[in-house]
Short mmCIF file of C-alpha atoms in Angstrom, two decimals:
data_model
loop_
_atom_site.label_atom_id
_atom_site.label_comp_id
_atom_site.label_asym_id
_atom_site.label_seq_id
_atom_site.Cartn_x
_atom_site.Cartn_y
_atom_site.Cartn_z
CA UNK A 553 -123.63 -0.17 81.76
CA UNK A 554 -125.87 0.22 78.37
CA UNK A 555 -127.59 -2.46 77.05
CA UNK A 556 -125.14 -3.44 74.03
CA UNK A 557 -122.51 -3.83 77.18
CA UNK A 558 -124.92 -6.54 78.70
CA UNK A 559 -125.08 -8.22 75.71
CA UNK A 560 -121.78 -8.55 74.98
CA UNK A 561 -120.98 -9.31 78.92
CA UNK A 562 -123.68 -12.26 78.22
CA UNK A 563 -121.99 -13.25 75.52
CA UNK A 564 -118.49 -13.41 76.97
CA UNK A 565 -119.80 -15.36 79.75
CA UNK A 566 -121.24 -17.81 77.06
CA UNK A 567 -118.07 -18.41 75.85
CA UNK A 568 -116.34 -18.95 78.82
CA UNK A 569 -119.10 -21.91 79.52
CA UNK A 570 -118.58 -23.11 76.17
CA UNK A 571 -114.97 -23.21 76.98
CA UNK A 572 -115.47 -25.53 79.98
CA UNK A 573 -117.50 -28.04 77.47
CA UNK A 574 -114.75 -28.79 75.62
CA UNK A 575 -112.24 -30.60 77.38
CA UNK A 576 -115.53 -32.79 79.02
CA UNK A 577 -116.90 -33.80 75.74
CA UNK A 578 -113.29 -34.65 74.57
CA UNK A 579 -112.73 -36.43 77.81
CA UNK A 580 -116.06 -38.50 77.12
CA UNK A 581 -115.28 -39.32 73.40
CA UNK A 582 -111.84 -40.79 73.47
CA UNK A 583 -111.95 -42.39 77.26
CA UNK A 584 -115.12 -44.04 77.15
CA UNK A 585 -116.34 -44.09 73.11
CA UNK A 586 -119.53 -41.59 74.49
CA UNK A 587 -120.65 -38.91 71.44
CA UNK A 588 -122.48 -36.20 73.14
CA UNK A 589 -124.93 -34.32 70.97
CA UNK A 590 -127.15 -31.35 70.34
CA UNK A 591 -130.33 -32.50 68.54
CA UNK A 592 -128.67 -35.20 66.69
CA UNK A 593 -125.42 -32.52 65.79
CA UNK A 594 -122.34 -34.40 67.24
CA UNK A 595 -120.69 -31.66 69.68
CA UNK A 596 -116.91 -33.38 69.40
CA UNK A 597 -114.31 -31.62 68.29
CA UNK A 598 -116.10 -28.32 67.85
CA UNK A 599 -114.46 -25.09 68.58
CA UNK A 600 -116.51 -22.42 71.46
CA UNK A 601 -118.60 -20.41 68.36
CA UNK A 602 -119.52 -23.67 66.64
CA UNK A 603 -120.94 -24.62 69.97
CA UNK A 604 -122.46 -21.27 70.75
CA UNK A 605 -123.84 -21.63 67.26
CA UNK A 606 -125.19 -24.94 67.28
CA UNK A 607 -126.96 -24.58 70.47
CA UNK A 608 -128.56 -20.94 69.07
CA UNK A 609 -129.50 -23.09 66.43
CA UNK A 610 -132.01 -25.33 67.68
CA UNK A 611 -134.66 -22.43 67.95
CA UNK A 612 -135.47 -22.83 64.65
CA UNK A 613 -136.57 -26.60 65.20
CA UNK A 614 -137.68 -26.67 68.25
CA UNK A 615 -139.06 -22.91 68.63
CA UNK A 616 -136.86 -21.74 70.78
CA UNK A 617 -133.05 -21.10 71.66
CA UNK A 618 -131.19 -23.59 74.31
CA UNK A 619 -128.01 -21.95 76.14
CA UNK A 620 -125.16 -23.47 77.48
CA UNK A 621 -126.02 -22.58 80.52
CA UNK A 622 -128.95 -24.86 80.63
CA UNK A 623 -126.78 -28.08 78.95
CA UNK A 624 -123.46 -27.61 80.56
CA UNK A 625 -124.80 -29.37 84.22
CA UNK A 626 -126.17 -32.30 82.25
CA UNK A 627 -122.54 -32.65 80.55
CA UNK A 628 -120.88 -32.57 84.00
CA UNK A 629 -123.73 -35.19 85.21
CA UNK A 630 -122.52 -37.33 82.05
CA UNK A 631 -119.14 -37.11 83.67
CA UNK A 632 -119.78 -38.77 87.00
CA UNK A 633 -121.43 -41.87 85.49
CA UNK A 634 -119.90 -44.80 84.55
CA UNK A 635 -120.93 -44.73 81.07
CA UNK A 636 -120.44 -47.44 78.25
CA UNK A 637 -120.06 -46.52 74.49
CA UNK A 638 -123.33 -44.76 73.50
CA UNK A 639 -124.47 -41.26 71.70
CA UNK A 640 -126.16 -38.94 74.54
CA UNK A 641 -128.30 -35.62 73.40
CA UNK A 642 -127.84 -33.23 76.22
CA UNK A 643 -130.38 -31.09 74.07
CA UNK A 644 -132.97 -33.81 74.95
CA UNK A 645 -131.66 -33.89 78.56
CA UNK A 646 -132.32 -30.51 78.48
CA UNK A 647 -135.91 -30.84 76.92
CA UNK A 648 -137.29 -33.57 78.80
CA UNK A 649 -136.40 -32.38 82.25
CA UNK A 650 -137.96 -29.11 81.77
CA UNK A 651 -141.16 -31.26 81.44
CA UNK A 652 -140.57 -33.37 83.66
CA UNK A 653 -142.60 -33.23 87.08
CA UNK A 654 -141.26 -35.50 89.59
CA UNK A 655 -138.63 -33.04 91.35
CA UNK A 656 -135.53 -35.16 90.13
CA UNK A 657 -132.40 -33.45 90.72
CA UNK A 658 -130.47 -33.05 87.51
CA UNK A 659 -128.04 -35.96 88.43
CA UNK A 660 -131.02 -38.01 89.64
CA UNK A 661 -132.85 -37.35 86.11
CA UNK A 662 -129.67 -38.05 83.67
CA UNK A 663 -128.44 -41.04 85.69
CA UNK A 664 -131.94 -42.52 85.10
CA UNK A 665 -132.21 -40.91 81.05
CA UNK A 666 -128.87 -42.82 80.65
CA UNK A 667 -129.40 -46.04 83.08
CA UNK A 668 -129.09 -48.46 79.90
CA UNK A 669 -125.64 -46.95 79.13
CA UNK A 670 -124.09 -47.34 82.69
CA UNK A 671 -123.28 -49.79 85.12
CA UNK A 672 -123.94 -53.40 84.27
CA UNK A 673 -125.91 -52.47 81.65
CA UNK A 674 -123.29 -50.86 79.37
CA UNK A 675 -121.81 -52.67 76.37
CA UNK A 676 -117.99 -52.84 76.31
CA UNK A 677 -115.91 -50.92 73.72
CA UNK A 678 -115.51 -53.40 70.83
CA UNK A 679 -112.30 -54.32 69.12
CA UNK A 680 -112.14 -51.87 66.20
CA UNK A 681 -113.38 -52.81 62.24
CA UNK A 682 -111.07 -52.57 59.60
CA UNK A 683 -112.41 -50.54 56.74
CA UNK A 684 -111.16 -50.47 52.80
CA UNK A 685 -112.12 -47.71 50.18
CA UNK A 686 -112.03 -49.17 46.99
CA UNK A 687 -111.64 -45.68 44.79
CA UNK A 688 -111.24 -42.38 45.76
CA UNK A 689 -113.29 -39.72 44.27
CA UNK A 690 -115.76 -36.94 45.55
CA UNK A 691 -117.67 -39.95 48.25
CA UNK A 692 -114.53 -41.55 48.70
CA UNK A 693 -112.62 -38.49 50.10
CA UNK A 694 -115.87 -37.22 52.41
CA UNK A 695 -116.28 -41.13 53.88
CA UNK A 696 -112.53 -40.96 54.35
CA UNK A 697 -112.61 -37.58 56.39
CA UNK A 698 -115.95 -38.92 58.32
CA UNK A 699 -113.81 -42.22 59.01
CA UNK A 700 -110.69 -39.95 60.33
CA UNK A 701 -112.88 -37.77 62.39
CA UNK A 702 -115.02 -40.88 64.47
CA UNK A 703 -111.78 -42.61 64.62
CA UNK A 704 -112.38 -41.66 68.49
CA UNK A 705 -110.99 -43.48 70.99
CA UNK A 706 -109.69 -46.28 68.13
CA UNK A 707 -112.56 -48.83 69.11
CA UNK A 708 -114.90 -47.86 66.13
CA UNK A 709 -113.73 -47.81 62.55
CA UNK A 710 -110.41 -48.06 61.32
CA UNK A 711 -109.58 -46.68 57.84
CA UNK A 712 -106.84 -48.90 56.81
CA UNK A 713 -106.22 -48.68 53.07
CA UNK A 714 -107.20 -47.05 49.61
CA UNK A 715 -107.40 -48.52 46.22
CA UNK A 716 -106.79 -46.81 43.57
CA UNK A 717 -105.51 -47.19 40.04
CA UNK A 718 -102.20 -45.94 39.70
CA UNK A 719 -101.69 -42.21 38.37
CA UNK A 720 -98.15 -41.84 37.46
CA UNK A 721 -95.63 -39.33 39.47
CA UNK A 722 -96.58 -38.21 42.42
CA UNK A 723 -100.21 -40.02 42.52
CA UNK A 724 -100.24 -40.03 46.24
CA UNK A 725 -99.33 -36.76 47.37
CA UNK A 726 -101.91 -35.39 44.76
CA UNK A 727 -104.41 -37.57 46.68
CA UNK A 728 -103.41 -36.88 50.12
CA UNK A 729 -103.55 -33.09 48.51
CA UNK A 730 -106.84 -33.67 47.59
CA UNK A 731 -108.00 -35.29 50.97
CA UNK A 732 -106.31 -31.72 52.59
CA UNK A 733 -108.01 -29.17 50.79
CA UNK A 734 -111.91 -29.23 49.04
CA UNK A 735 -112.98 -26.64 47.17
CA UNK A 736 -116.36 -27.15 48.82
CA UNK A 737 -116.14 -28.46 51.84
CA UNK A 738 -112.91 -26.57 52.95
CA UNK A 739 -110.17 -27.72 54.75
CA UNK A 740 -109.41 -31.62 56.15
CA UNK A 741 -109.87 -30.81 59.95
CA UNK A 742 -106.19 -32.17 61.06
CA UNK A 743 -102.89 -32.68 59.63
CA UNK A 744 -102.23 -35.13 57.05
CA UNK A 745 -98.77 -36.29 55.73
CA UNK A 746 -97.31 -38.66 53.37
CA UNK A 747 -94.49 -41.54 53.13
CA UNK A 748 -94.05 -41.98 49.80
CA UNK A 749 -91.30 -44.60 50.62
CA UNK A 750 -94.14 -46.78 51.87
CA UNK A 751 -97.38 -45.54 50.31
CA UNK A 752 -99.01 -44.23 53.48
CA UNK A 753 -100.97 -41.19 54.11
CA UNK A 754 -101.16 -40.36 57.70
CA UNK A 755 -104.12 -38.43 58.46
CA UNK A 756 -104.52 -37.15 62.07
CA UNK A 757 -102.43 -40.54 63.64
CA UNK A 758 -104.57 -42.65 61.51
CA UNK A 759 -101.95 -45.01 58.92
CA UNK A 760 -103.84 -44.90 55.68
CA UNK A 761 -102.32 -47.71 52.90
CA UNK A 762 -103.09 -46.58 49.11
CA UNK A 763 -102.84 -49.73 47.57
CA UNK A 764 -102.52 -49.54 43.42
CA UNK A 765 -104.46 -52.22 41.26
CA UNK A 766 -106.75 -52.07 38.29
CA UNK A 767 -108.66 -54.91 39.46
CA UNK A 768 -110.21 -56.54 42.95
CA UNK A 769 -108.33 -59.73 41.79
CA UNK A 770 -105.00 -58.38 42.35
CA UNK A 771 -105.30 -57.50 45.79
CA UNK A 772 -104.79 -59.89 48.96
CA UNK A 773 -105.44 -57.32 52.02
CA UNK A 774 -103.88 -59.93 54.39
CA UNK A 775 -100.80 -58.96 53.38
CA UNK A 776 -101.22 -55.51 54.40
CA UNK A 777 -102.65 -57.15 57.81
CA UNK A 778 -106.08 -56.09 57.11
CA UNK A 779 -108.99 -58.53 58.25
CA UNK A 780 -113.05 -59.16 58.42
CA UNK A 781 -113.12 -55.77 56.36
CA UNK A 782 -115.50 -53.73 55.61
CA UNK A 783 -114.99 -52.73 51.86
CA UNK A 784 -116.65 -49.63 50.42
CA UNK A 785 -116.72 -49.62 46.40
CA UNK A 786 -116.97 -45.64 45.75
CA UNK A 787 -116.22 -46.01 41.98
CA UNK A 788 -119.96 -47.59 40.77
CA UNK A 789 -118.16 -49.87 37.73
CA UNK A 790 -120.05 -52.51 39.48
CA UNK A 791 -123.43 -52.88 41.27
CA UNK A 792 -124.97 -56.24 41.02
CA UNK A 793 -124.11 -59.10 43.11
CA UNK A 794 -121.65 -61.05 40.63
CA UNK A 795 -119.55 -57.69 40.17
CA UNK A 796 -119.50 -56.75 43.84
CA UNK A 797 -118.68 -60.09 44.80
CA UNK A 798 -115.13 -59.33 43.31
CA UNK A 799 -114.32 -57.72 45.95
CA UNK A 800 -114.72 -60.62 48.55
CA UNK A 801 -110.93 -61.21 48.68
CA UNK A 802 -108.95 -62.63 51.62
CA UNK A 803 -109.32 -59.89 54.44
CA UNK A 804 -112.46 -58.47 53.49
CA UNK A 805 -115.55 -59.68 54.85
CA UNK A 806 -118.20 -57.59 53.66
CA UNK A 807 -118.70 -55.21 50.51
CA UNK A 808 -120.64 -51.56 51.15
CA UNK A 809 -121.69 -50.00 47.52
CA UNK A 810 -122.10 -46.02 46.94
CA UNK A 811 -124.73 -45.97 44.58
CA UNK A 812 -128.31 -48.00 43.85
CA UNK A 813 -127.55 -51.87 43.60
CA UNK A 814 -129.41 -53.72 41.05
CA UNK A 815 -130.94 -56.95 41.01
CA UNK A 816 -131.27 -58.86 44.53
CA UNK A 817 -128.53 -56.48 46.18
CA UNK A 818 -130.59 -55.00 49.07
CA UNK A 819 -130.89 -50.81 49.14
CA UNK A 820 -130.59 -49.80 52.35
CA UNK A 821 -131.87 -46.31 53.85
CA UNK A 822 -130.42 -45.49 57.11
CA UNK A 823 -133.31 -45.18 59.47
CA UNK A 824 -135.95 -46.68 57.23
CA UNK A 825 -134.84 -50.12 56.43
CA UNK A 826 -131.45 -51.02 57.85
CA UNK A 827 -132.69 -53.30 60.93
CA UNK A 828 -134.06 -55.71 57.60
CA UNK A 829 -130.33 -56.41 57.07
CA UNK A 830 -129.50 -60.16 57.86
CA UNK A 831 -126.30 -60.59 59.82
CA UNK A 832 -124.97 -62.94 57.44
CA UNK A 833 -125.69 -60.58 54.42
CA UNK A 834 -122.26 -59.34 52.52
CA UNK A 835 -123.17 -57.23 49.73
CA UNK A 836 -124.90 -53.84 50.87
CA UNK A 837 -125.69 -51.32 48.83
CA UNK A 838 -126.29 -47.69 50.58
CA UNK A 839 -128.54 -46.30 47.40
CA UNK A 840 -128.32 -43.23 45.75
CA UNK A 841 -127.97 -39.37 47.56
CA UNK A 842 -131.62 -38.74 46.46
CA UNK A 843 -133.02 -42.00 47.52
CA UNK A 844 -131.84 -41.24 51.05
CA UNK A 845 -133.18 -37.48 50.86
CA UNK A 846 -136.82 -38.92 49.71
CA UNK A 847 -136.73 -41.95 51.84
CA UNK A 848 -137.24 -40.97 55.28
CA UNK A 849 -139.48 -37.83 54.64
CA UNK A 850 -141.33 -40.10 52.56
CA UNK A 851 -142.03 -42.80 55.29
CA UNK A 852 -142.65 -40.18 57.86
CA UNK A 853 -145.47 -38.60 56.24
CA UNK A 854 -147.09 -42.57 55.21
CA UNK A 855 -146.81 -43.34 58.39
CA UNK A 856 -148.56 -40.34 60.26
CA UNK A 857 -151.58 -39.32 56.79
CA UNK A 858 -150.88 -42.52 54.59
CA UNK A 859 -149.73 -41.38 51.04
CA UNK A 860 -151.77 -43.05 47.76
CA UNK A 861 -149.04 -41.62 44.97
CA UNK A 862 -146.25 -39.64 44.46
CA UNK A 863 -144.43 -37.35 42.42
CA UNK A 864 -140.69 -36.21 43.07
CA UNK A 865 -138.83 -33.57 40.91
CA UNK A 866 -135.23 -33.27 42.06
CA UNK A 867 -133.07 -30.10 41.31
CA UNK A 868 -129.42 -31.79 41.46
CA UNK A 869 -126.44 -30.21 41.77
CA UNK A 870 -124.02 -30.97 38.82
CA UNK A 871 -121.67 -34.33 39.33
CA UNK A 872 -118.51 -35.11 37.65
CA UNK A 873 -120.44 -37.65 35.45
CA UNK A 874 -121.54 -34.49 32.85
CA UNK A 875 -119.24 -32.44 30.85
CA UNK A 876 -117.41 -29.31 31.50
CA UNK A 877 -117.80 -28.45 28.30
CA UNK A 878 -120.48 -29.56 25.06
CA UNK A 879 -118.99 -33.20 24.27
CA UNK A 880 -120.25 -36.29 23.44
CA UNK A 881 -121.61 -38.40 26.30
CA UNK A 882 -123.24 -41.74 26.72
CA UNK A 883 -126.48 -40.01 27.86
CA UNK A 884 -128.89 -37.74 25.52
CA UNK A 885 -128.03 -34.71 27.62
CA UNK A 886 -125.14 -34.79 29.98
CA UNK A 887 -123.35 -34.26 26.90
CA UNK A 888 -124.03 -30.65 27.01
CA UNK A 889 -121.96 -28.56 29.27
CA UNK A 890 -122.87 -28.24 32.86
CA UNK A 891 -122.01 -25.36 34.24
CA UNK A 892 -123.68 -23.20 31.78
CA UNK A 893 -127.38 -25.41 31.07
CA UNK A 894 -130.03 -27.01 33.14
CA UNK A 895 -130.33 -30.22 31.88
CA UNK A 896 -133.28 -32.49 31.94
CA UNK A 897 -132.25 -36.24 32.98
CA UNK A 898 -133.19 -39.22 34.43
CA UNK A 899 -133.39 -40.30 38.28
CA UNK A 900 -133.85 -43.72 39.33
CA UNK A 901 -134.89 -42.64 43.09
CA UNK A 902 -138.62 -42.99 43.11
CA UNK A 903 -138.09 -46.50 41.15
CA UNK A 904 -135.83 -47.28 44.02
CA UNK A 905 -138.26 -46.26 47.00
CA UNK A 906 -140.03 -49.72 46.81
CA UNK A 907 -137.11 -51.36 47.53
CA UNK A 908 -135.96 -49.00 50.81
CA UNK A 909 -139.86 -48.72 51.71
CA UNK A 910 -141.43 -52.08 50.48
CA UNK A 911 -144.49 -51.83 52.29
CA UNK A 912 -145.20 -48.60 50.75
CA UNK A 913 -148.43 -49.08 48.40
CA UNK A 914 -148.23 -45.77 46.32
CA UNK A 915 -146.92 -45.45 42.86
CA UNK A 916 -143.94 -42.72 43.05
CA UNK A 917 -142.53 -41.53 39.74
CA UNK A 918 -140.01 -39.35 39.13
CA UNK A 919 -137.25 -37.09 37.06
CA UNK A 920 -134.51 -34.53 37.63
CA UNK A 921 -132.91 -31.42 36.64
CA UNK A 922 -129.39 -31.08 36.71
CA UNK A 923 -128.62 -27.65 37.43
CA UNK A 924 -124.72 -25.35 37.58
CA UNK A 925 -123.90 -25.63 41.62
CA UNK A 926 -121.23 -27.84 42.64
CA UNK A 927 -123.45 -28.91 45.84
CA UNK A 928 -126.45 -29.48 47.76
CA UNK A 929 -129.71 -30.68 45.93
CA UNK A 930 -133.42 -29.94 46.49
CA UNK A 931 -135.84 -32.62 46.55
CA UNK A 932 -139.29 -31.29 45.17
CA UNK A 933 -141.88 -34.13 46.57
CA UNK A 934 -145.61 -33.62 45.71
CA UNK A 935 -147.83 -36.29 47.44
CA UNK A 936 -151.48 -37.05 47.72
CA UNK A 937 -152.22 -38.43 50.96
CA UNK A 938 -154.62 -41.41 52.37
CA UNK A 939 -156.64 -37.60 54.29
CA UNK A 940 -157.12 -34.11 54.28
CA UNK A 941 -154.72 -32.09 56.99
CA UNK A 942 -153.70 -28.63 57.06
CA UNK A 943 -149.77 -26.87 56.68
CA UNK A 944 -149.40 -26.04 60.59
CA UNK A 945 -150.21 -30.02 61.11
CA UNK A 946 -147.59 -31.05 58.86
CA UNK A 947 -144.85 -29.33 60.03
CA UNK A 948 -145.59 -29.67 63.47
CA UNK A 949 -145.65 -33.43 63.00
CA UNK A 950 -142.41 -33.43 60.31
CA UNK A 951 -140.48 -30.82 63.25
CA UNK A 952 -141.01 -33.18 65.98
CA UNK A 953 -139.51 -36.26 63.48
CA UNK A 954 -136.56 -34.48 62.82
CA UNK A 955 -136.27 -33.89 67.11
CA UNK A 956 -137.43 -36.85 69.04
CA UNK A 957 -138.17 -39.80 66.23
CA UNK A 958 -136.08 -42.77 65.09
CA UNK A 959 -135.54 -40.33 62.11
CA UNK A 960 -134.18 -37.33 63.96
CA UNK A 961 -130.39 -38.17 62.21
CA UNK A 962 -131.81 -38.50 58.57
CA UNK A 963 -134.41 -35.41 59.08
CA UNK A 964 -133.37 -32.06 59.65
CA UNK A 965 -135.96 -29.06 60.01
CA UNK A 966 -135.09 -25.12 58.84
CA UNK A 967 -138.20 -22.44 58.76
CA UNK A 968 -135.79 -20.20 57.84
CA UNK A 969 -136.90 -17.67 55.14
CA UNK A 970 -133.98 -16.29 53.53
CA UNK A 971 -132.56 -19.98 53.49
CA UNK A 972 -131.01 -20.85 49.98
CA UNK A 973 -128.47 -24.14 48.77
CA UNK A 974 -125.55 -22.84 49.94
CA UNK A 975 -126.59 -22.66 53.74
CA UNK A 976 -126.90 -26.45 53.90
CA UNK A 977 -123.19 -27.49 52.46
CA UNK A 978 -122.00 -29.60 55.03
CA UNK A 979 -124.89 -31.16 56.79
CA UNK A 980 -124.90 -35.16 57.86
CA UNK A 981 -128.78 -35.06 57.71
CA UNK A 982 -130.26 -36.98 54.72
CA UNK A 983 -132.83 -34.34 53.94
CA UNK A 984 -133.80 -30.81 55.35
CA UNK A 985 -137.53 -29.89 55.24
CA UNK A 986 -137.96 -26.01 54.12
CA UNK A 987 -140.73 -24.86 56.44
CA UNK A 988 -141.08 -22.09 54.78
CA UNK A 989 -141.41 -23.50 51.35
CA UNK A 990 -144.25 -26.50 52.65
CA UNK A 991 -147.81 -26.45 50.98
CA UNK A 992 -150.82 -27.85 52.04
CA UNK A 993 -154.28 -27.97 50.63
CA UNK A 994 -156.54 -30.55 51.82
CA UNK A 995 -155.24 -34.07 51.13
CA UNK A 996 -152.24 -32.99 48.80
CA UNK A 997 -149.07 -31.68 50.05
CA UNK A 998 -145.76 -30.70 48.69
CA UNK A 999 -142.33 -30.89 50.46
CA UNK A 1000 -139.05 -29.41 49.37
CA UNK A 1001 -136.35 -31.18 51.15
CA UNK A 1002 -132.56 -29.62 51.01
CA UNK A 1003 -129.84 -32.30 50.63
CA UNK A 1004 -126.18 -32.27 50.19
CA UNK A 1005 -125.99 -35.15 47.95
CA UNK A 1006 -122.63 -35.12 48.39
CA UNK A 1007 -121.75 -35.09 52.46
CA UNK A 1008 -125.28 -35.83 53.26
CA UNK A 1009 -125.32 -38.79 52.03
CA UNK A 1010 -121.74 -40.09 53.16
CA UNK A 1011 -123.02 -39.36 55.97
CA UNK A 1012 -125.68 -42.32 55.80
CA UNK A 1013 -123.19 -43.97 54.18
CA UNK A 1014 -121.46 -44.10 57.43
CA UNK A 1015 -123.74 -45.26 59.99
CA UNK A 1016 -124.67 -48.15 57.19
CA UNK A 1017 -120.88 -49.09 57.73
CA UNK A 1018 -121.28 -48.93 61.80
CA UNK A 1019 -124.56 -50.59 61.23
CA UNK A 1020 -123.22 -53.57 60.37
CA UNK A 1021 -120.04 -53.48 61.94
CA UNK A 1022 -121.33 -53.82 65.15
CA UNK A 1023 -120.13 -49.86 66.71
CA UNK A 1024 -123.48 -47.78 66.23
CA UNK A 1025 -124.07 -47.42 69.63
CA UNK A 1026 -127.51 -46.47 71.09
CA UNK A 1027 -128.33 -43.30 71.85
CA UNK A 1028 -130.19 -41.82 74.86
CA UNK A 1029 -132.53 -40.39 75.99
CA UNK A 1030 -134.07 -43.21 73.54
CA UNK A 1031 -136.38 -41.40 70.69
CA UNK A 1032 -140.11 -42.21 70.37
CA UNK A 1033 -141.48 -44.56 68.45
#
């Protein structure tokens, strides 16, 4: 046997373990409500190379490659338990029982890594939320697909209607087309048909209303048997607390905003600041895409040097807010077409950090640069810090954020050298740090974080929504502090 036969006999093997994952993360997810992950990368509903791939890909976080072979008996230890709704990282499993030196079997260790998730100490599934999209555009259809795909076992969110302003013949089978198929985020990961009869797409089992008005007033969501909503406004017409307020109609109880809120409507960063909600709070707003990508990165790196000011320079992917083509436009420049000119604009992200990171001292300014992709942004943040450190320090301290912190969902880590935009369409993490791209001299240092503002950020969008719904469950092994 040569050596290319041993590889590919290892890699057959790999696949056959992979294989045997599926059906017990599956099994997990819709009996009990329990999200197994890799590093923070949910593992449901992935085929055998997306799990072969995700598992090759934590070498370039944590420095080296973890194999099924070394996960797969802490999945089938998951199994045995009697496990409550939670999120488990059988990466971390994996990681801290390597270093761990008290000869615990790997039953024995999980049981204990999961003990607040079992036994009397579980919490029970919860009755699941009712949500609302108010508008459907680019955010709209990404929340909708992220609702669809956690639907689960049907205790967590329920996507229950769309609102949209009516589009003449055949509005909702162009929507439910455009829910199917994304020019840049591929295919909807299901079926999905439509009863025009009685407005409803049905997406994967879920019953999806499209309700038509052209204003909150003229809907009563009771009558559609929605209740204690969640609403999430995708369209941005409104974003103070009078406009939003609109939207608190019978059978919605709170009001979730896409974009930066203005005046007392709290901004809320997913990781940073969310635990300041108040439970009786019921206007949210969940920021802007760039916010989020700055936010977190931003609070790790105060937290661990101190940072005295700020500069961030974001290179934006164009939005359907510009022009196709030179016309006139609101703005000085978005007038100008956007898939042939960079154009210069404004950001209101580092105005918007004091509200996510209030105890943050430093002045952070800020601009942008639109530039012609149709996705994923780079965040470009140059800070002078509170003392001097080196490169190596930083990214050893920003790589073990993104693995074992309270930040590990909204903080992703690549040192990959050939990396460009295109490799990070798709990702749920807020921002990516390029390795790679880091610099470092003395008490100044400059990060370029990768974002898709587009999935990225409905991403955080999302685990606002289970935030205060009540169904973000913990996770476990529990991250450091």
């Amino acid at each position: 046997m040569t050596v290319n036969d041993d590889s590919f006999t290892n890699w057959k093997h790999r696949e056959e373990i992979a294989e045997s994952m599926i059906p017990l993360i599956g099994k997990l997810h819709r009996e009990r409500d329990v999200t197994v992950l890799l590093h923070s990368r949910s593992l449901v509903n992935k085929s055998v190379v997306s799990l072969l791939k995700t598992h090759r890909f934590v070498r370039q976080i944590a420095g080296e490659e973890l194999s099924v072979t070394e996960t797969l008996p802490f999945l089938q230890a998951l199994t045995t338990l009697d496990l409550g709704p939670s999120q488990i990282d059988i990466g971390r499993l994996a990681e801290e029982y390597r270093a761990d030196d008290r000869g615990l079997s790997i039953e024995e260790f999980t049981a204990q890594a999961v003990a607040g998730a079992t036994g009397e100490n579980k919490i029970e599934c919860r009755e699941g939320r009712d949500v609302v999209l108010y508008g459907f555009g680019r955010i709209g259809r990404l929340v909708a697909r992220l609702l669809i795909e956690k639907a689960g076992s049907g205790n967590g969110l329920r996507l229950r209607a769309i609102v949209v302003r009516g589009g003449g013949d055949q509005d909702i089978v162009k929507r439910a087309s455009l829910l199917r198929r994304d020019s840049i985020h591929g295919q909807f990961q299901g079926t999905i048909t439509v009863d025009e009869a009685n407005s409803t797409i049905v997406a994967n089992g879920n019953e999806i209303k499209v309700i038509y008005a052209n204003d909150p007033s003229e809907v009563d969501y009771t009558a559609y048997g929605i209740k204690d909503a969640i609403l999430i406004d995708n369209t941005g017409k409104w974003r103070d607390r009078e406009g939003l307020s609109q939207h608190l109609r019978p059978g919605v109880d709170k009001v979730v905003l896409t974009a930066p809120g203005k005046g007392d409507v709290p901004n809320i960063v997913h990781g940073v600041n969310h635990d300041s909600l108040k439970p009786d709070e019921r206007i949210i707003s969940c920021a802007s895409c760039t916010t989020n990508a700055i936010v977190p990165p931003l609070k790790a790196m105060d937290d661990e040097y101190g940072v005295l000011r700020g500069h961030v320079e974001t290179v934006h992917s164009f939005t359907n807010d510009q022009n196709l083509l030179d016309n006139y436009h609101k703005a000085d420049r978005r007038g100008r077409s956007a898939p042939l000119n960079m154009v210069i604009t404004e950001t209101g992200a580092a105005s918007a950090v004091s509200k996510a990171l209030p105890d943050l001292k430093a002045h952070i300014t800020g601009s942008s640069i639109r530039v012609p992709v149709p996705d994923v942004s780079i965040a470009i943040l140059n800070l002078q810090l509170a003392r001097e450190t080196t490169r190596e320090e930083v990214l050893d301290h920003l790589r073990e954020v993104s693995l074992t912190s309270p930040l590990r969902r909204q903080i992703d880590f690549i040192s990959t050298p050939d990396a460009v935009s295109s490799d990070f369409i798709g990702s749920r993490h807020a921002s990516i740090v390029d390795a790679g791209a880091t610099k470092v001299e003395g008490d100044n240092a400059i990060l370029y974080l990768w974002y898709d503002n587009e999935f990225g950020y409905s991403c955080q969008v999302i685990r606002v929504v289970q935030h205060v719904s009540g169904v973000e469950y913990p996770t476990y092994p529990a991250p450091a502090v």
